[in-house]
Short mmCIF file of C-alpha atoms in Angstrom, two decimals:
data_model
loop_
_atom_site.label_atom_id
_atom_site.label_comp_id
_atom_site.label_asym_id
_atom_site.label_seq_id
_atom_site.Cartn_x
_atom_site.Cartn_y
_atom_site.Cartn_z
CA MET Z 1397 -5.28 -65.69 -27.46
CA SER Z 1398 -5.15 -62.24 -25.23
CA LEU Z 1399 -7.76 -62.44 -22.87
CA PRO Z 1400 -5.36 -64.81 -20.54
CA HIS Z 1401 -2.64 -62.57 -20.42
CA ALA Z 1402 -5.02 -59.70 -19.86
CA ILE Z 1403 -6.17 -61.47 -16.58
CA LEU Z 1404 -2.62 -62.46 -15.86
CA THR Z 1405 -1.79 -58.50 -16.38
CA ALA Z 1406 -4.29 -58.04 -13.99
CA LEU Z 1407 -3.58 -60.50 -11.23
CA LEU Z 1408 0.16 -59.34 -11.18
CA GLU Z 1409 -1.12 -55.54 -10.80
CA LYS Z 1410 -3.01 -57.04 -7.63
CA PRO Z 1411 -4.32 -60.23 -6.77
CA SER Z 1412 -7.85 -60.22 -6.57
CA SER Z 1413 -11.04 -62.35 -6.18
CA GLY Z 1414 -13.25 -63.12 -10.05
CA LEU Z 1415 -15.74 -60.26 -8.57
CA GLU Z 1416 -13.01 -58.03 -7.92
CA LEU Z 1417 -10.86 -58.77 -11.42
CA THR Z 1418 -14.33 -58.44 -13.15
CA ARG Z 1419 -14.88 -55.21 -11.88
CA ARG Z 1420 -11.61 -53.68 -12.55
CA PHE Z 1421 -11.68 -54.95 -16.27
CA ASP Z 1422 -14.92 -52.95 -16.17
CA ARG Z 1423 -12.71 -49.72 -14.71
CA SER Z 1424 -9.50 -50.24 -16.64
CA ILE Z 1425 -8.31 -53.05 -19.34
CA GLY Z 1426 -12.20 -53.25 -20.41
CA TYR Z 1427 -11.43 -49.90 -21.92
CA PHE Z 1428 -9.45 -51.73 -24.52
CA TRP Z 1429 -9.84 -55.27 -24.20
CA SER Z 1430 -13.31 -56.42 -23.03
CA ALA Z 1431 -14.61 -59.44 -21.80
CA THR Z 1432 -17.73 -60.55 -20.18
CA HIS Z 1433 -17.35 -61.54 -16.54
CA GLN Z 1434 -18.67 -65.26 -17.50
CA GLN Z 1435 -15.25 -65.40 -20.22
CA ILE Z 1436 -13.29 -63.85 -17.00
CA TYR Z 1437 -14.60 -66.49 -14.86
CA ARG Z 1438 -14.21 -68.57 -17.16
CA GLU Z 1439 -10.88 -67.95 -17.96
CA LEU Z 1440 -9.67 -67.94 -14.61
CA GLY Z 1441 -10.37 -71.55 -14.48
CA LYS Z 1442 -8.34 -72.68 -17.59
CA LEU Z 1443 -5.33 -70.67 -16.06
CA GLU Z 1444 -5.88 -72.58 -12.77
CA GLN Z 1445 -6.01 -75.89 -14.23
CA ALA Z 1446 -3.00 -74.77 -16.95
CA GLY Z 1447 -0.69 -74.04 -13.52
CA LEU Z 1448 -0.25 -70.31 -14.58
CA ILE Z 1449 -2.06 -68.98 -11.47
CA ARG Z 1450 -3.85 -70.28 -8.14
CA ALA Z 1451 -6.25 -69.96 -5.66
CA LEU Z 1452 -4.88 -68.17 -2.71
CA PRO Z 1453 -6.00 -70.86 0.31
CA SER Z 1454 -8.72 -69.05 2.30
CA GLU Z 1455 -8.56 -68.35 6.35
CA VAL Z 1456 -12.31 -69.41 6.93
CA PRO Z 1457 -13.36 -72.02 4.41
CA ALA Z 1458 -16.55 -72.04 3.59
CA ARG Z 1459 -19.33 -73.30 1.06
CA GLY Z 1460 -19.76 -70.33 -1.98
CA GLN Z 1461 -17.00 -68.30 -0.81
CA ARG Z 1462 -15.38 -66.55 -3.55
CA LYS Z 1463 -11.63 -67.13 -4.47
CA GLU Z 1464 -8.30 -64.84 -4.43
CA TYR Z 1465 -6.23 -65.83 -7.31
CA GLU Z 1466 -2.60 -65.12 -7.57
CA VAL Z 1467 0.04 -65.76 -10.54
CA LEU Z 1468 2.23 -68.84 -10.31
CA PRO Z 1469 6.14 -68.00 -11.79
CA ALA Z 1470 4.63 -70.08 -14.53
CA GLY Z 1471 2.37 -67.64 -15.25
CA ARG Z 1472 4.21 -64.64 -15.53
CA ALA Z 1473 7.23 -66.67 -18.05
CA GLU Z 1474 4.33 -66.51 -20.28
CA LEU Z 1475 3.33 -63.56 -19.98
CA ALA Z 1476 6.55 -62.55 -20.50
CA ASP Z 1477 6.88 -64.13 -23.25
CA TRP Z 1478 4.02 -63.37 -24.72
CA ALA Z 1479 4.85 -59.82 -23.94
CA ARG Z 1480 7.97 -60.31 -26.37
CA ARG Z 1481 6.67 -61.69 -29.15
CA ALA Z 1482 6.28 -60.44 -32.48
CA GLU Z 1483 2.55 -59.85 -33.69
CA ASP Z 1484 1.06 -58.36 -36.66
CA PRO Z 1485 -2.23 -55.91 -36.35
CA LYS Z 1486 -4.99 -57.53 -36.83
CA PRO Z 1487 -7.23 -56.07 -39.43
CA TYR Z 1488 -10.06 -53.36 -38.09
CA ARG Z 1489 -13.53 -54.01 -38.40
CA SER Z 1490 -15.91 -51.75 -37.91
CA ALA Z 1491 -19.97 -51.82 -38.83
CA LEU Z 1492 -19.87 -47.61 -38.71
CA LEU Z 1493 -17.21 -47.46 -41.62
CA LEU Z 1494 -19.34 -50.18 -43.83
CA ARG Z 1495 -22.58 -48.33 -43.12
CA LEU Z 1496 -21.09 -45.26 -44.56
CA ARG Z 1497 -20.29 -47.58 -47.91
CA ALA Z 1498 -23.51 -48.80 -47.84
CA ALA Z 1499 -25.09 -45.47 -47.51
CA ALA Z 1500 -22.95 -44.44 -50.95
CA VAL Z 1501 -25.30 -47.72 -52.76
CA VAL Z 1502 -29.08 -47.07 -51.03
CA GLY Z 1503 -28.83 -43.30 -49.58
CA THR Z 1504 -27.62 -41.81 -46.27
CA GLU Z 1505 -31.33 -41.61 -44.80
CA GLY Z 1506 -30.60 -41.84 -41.07
CA LEU Z 1507 -27.13 -41.87 -41.63
CA ALA Z 1508 -25.97 -38.33 -40.26
CA ASP Z 1509 -28.24 -39.41 -36.75
CA GLU Z 1510 -26.26 -42.30 -36.76
CA LEU Z 1511 -22.86 -40.28 -37.36
CA ARG Z 1512 -24.14 -37.42 -34.52
CA ARG Z 1513 -24.91 -40.62 -32.01
CA HIS Z 1514 -21.42 -42.02 -32.59
CA LEU Z 1515 -19.91 -38.13 -32.11
CA LEU Z 1516 -21.51 -38.22 -28.65
CA LEU Z 1517 -20.25 -41.82 -27.28
CA HIS Z 1518 -16.87 -41.15 -28.51
CA GLN Z 1519 -16.61 -37.27 -26.94
CA ALA Z 1520 -18.68 -38.40 -23.88
CA GLN Z 1521 -15.53 -41.27 -23.89
CA LEU Z 1522 -12.80 -39.04 -24.53
CA ASP Z 1523 -14.40 -36.81 -21.57
CA GLU Z 1524 -13.89 -39.68 -19.30
CA TYR Z 1525 -10.16 -40.55 -20.44
CA MET Z 1526 -9.50 -36.76 -20.19
CA SER Z 1527 -10.76 -36.88 -16.39
CA MET Z 1528 -9.16 -39.96 -16.12
CA GLU Z 1529 -5.29 -38.99 -17.00
CA GLU Z 1530 -6.06 -36.04 -14.48
CA ARG Z 1531 -7.09 -38.20 -11.73
CA GLN Z 1532 -4.71 -40.93 -12.19
CA PHE Z 1533 -1.11 -39.40 -13.42
CA PRO Z 1534 -0.10 -36.30 -12.06
CA PRO Z 1535 3.46 -35.36 -12.27
CA GLU Z 1536 4.69 -36.83 -9.62
CA ARG Z 1537 3.69 -40.31 -11.23
CA ASP Z 1538 6.48 -40.83 -13.26
CA THR Z 1539 7.73 -44.71 -12.76
CA ASP Z 1540 8.12 -47.00 -15.86
CA ALA Z 1541 5.55 -48.90 -14.46
CA ASP Z 1542 3.46 -45.32 -14.50
CA ARG Z 1543 5.03 -43.97 -17.87
CA LEU Z 1544 3.72 -47.27 -20.01
CA ARG Z 1545 0.43 -47.20 -17.67
CA HIS Z 1546 -0.29 -43.79 -18.79
CA LEU Z 1547 1.21 -44.01 -22.80
CA VAL Z 1548 -2.12 -46.75 -23.12
CA LEU Z 1549 -4.18 -44.50 -21.92
CA ARG Z 1550 -2.86 -41.89 -24.50
CA GLY Z 1551 -4.04 -44.60 -27.02
CA GLY Z 1552 -7.36 -44.33 -25.77
CA ILE Z 1553 -7.26 -40.09 -25.51
CA GLU Z 1554 -5.85 -40.10 -29.00
CA LEU Z 1555 -8.32 -42.98 -30.41
CA GLU Z 1556 -11.55 -41.32 -29.25
CA ARG Z 1557 -10.19 -37.93 -30.81
CA PHE Z 1558 -9.70 -39.46 -33.99
CA TRP Z 1559 -13.37 -40.26 -34.12
CA VAL Z 1560 -14.45 -37.53 -32.68
CA GLY Z 1561 -12.45 -35.14 -35.55
CA TRP Z 1562 -13.53 -37.47 -38.20
CA LEU Z 1563 -17.07 -38.10 -37.28
CA THR Z 1564 -17.39 -33.96 -37.56
CA GLU Z 1565 -15.61 -34.39 -40.88
CA ALA Z 1566 -18.41 -37.54 -42.04
CA LEU Z 1567 -21.09 -35.06 -40.31
CA GLU Z 1568 -19.83 -31.64 -42.49
CA GLY Z 1569 -19.07 -33.32 -45.48
CA LEU Z 1570 -22.71 -36.03 -45.94
CA PRO Z 1571 -23.98 -35.71 -49.11
CA ASP Z 1572 -28.11 -35.73 -49.13
CA THR Z 1573 -27.83 -39.10 -51.20
CA PRO Z 1574 -31.32 -40.42 -51.98
CA ALA Z 1575 -31.62 -43.84 -52.78
CA PRO Z 1576 -31.61 -44.74 -56.42
CA SER Z 1577 -34.90 -45.79 -57.94
#
């Protein structure tokens, strides 16, 4: 149920067309709640049908023209209700952790390369987040909304730091376990 709420959040931050919204997802919300462009467009239709958003009237009606959407009061109320709701953490799923568990049974051949690949990916993501933090959150940006957005980014930074540290430790301690006969 979180994709509609992610879209409502993005539209409340700035009314957007579907294309603009998918681009903004790729640059911000998508770092922690991913969705394909098709999912976003499908959800926009559902939100509009439910009366939570509306397409803004176009100055020049034309076939195939992009629609710009805004959140209606019912959409704002839905998002506020959702933000206040309690929700238990979801179990974490990781194919990489499952691979390590499997390697304990079948051997570690190729595992170090995969761990190094993941380490490089997480280090690159950490570098990107750190660069975003420097650009987007100078000391003078200190409103309540800025502090909350920064807190979200800091969560991403800390998760990437965890993965970089954990993967480094895993590579250093990786046993040379041959496959059982």
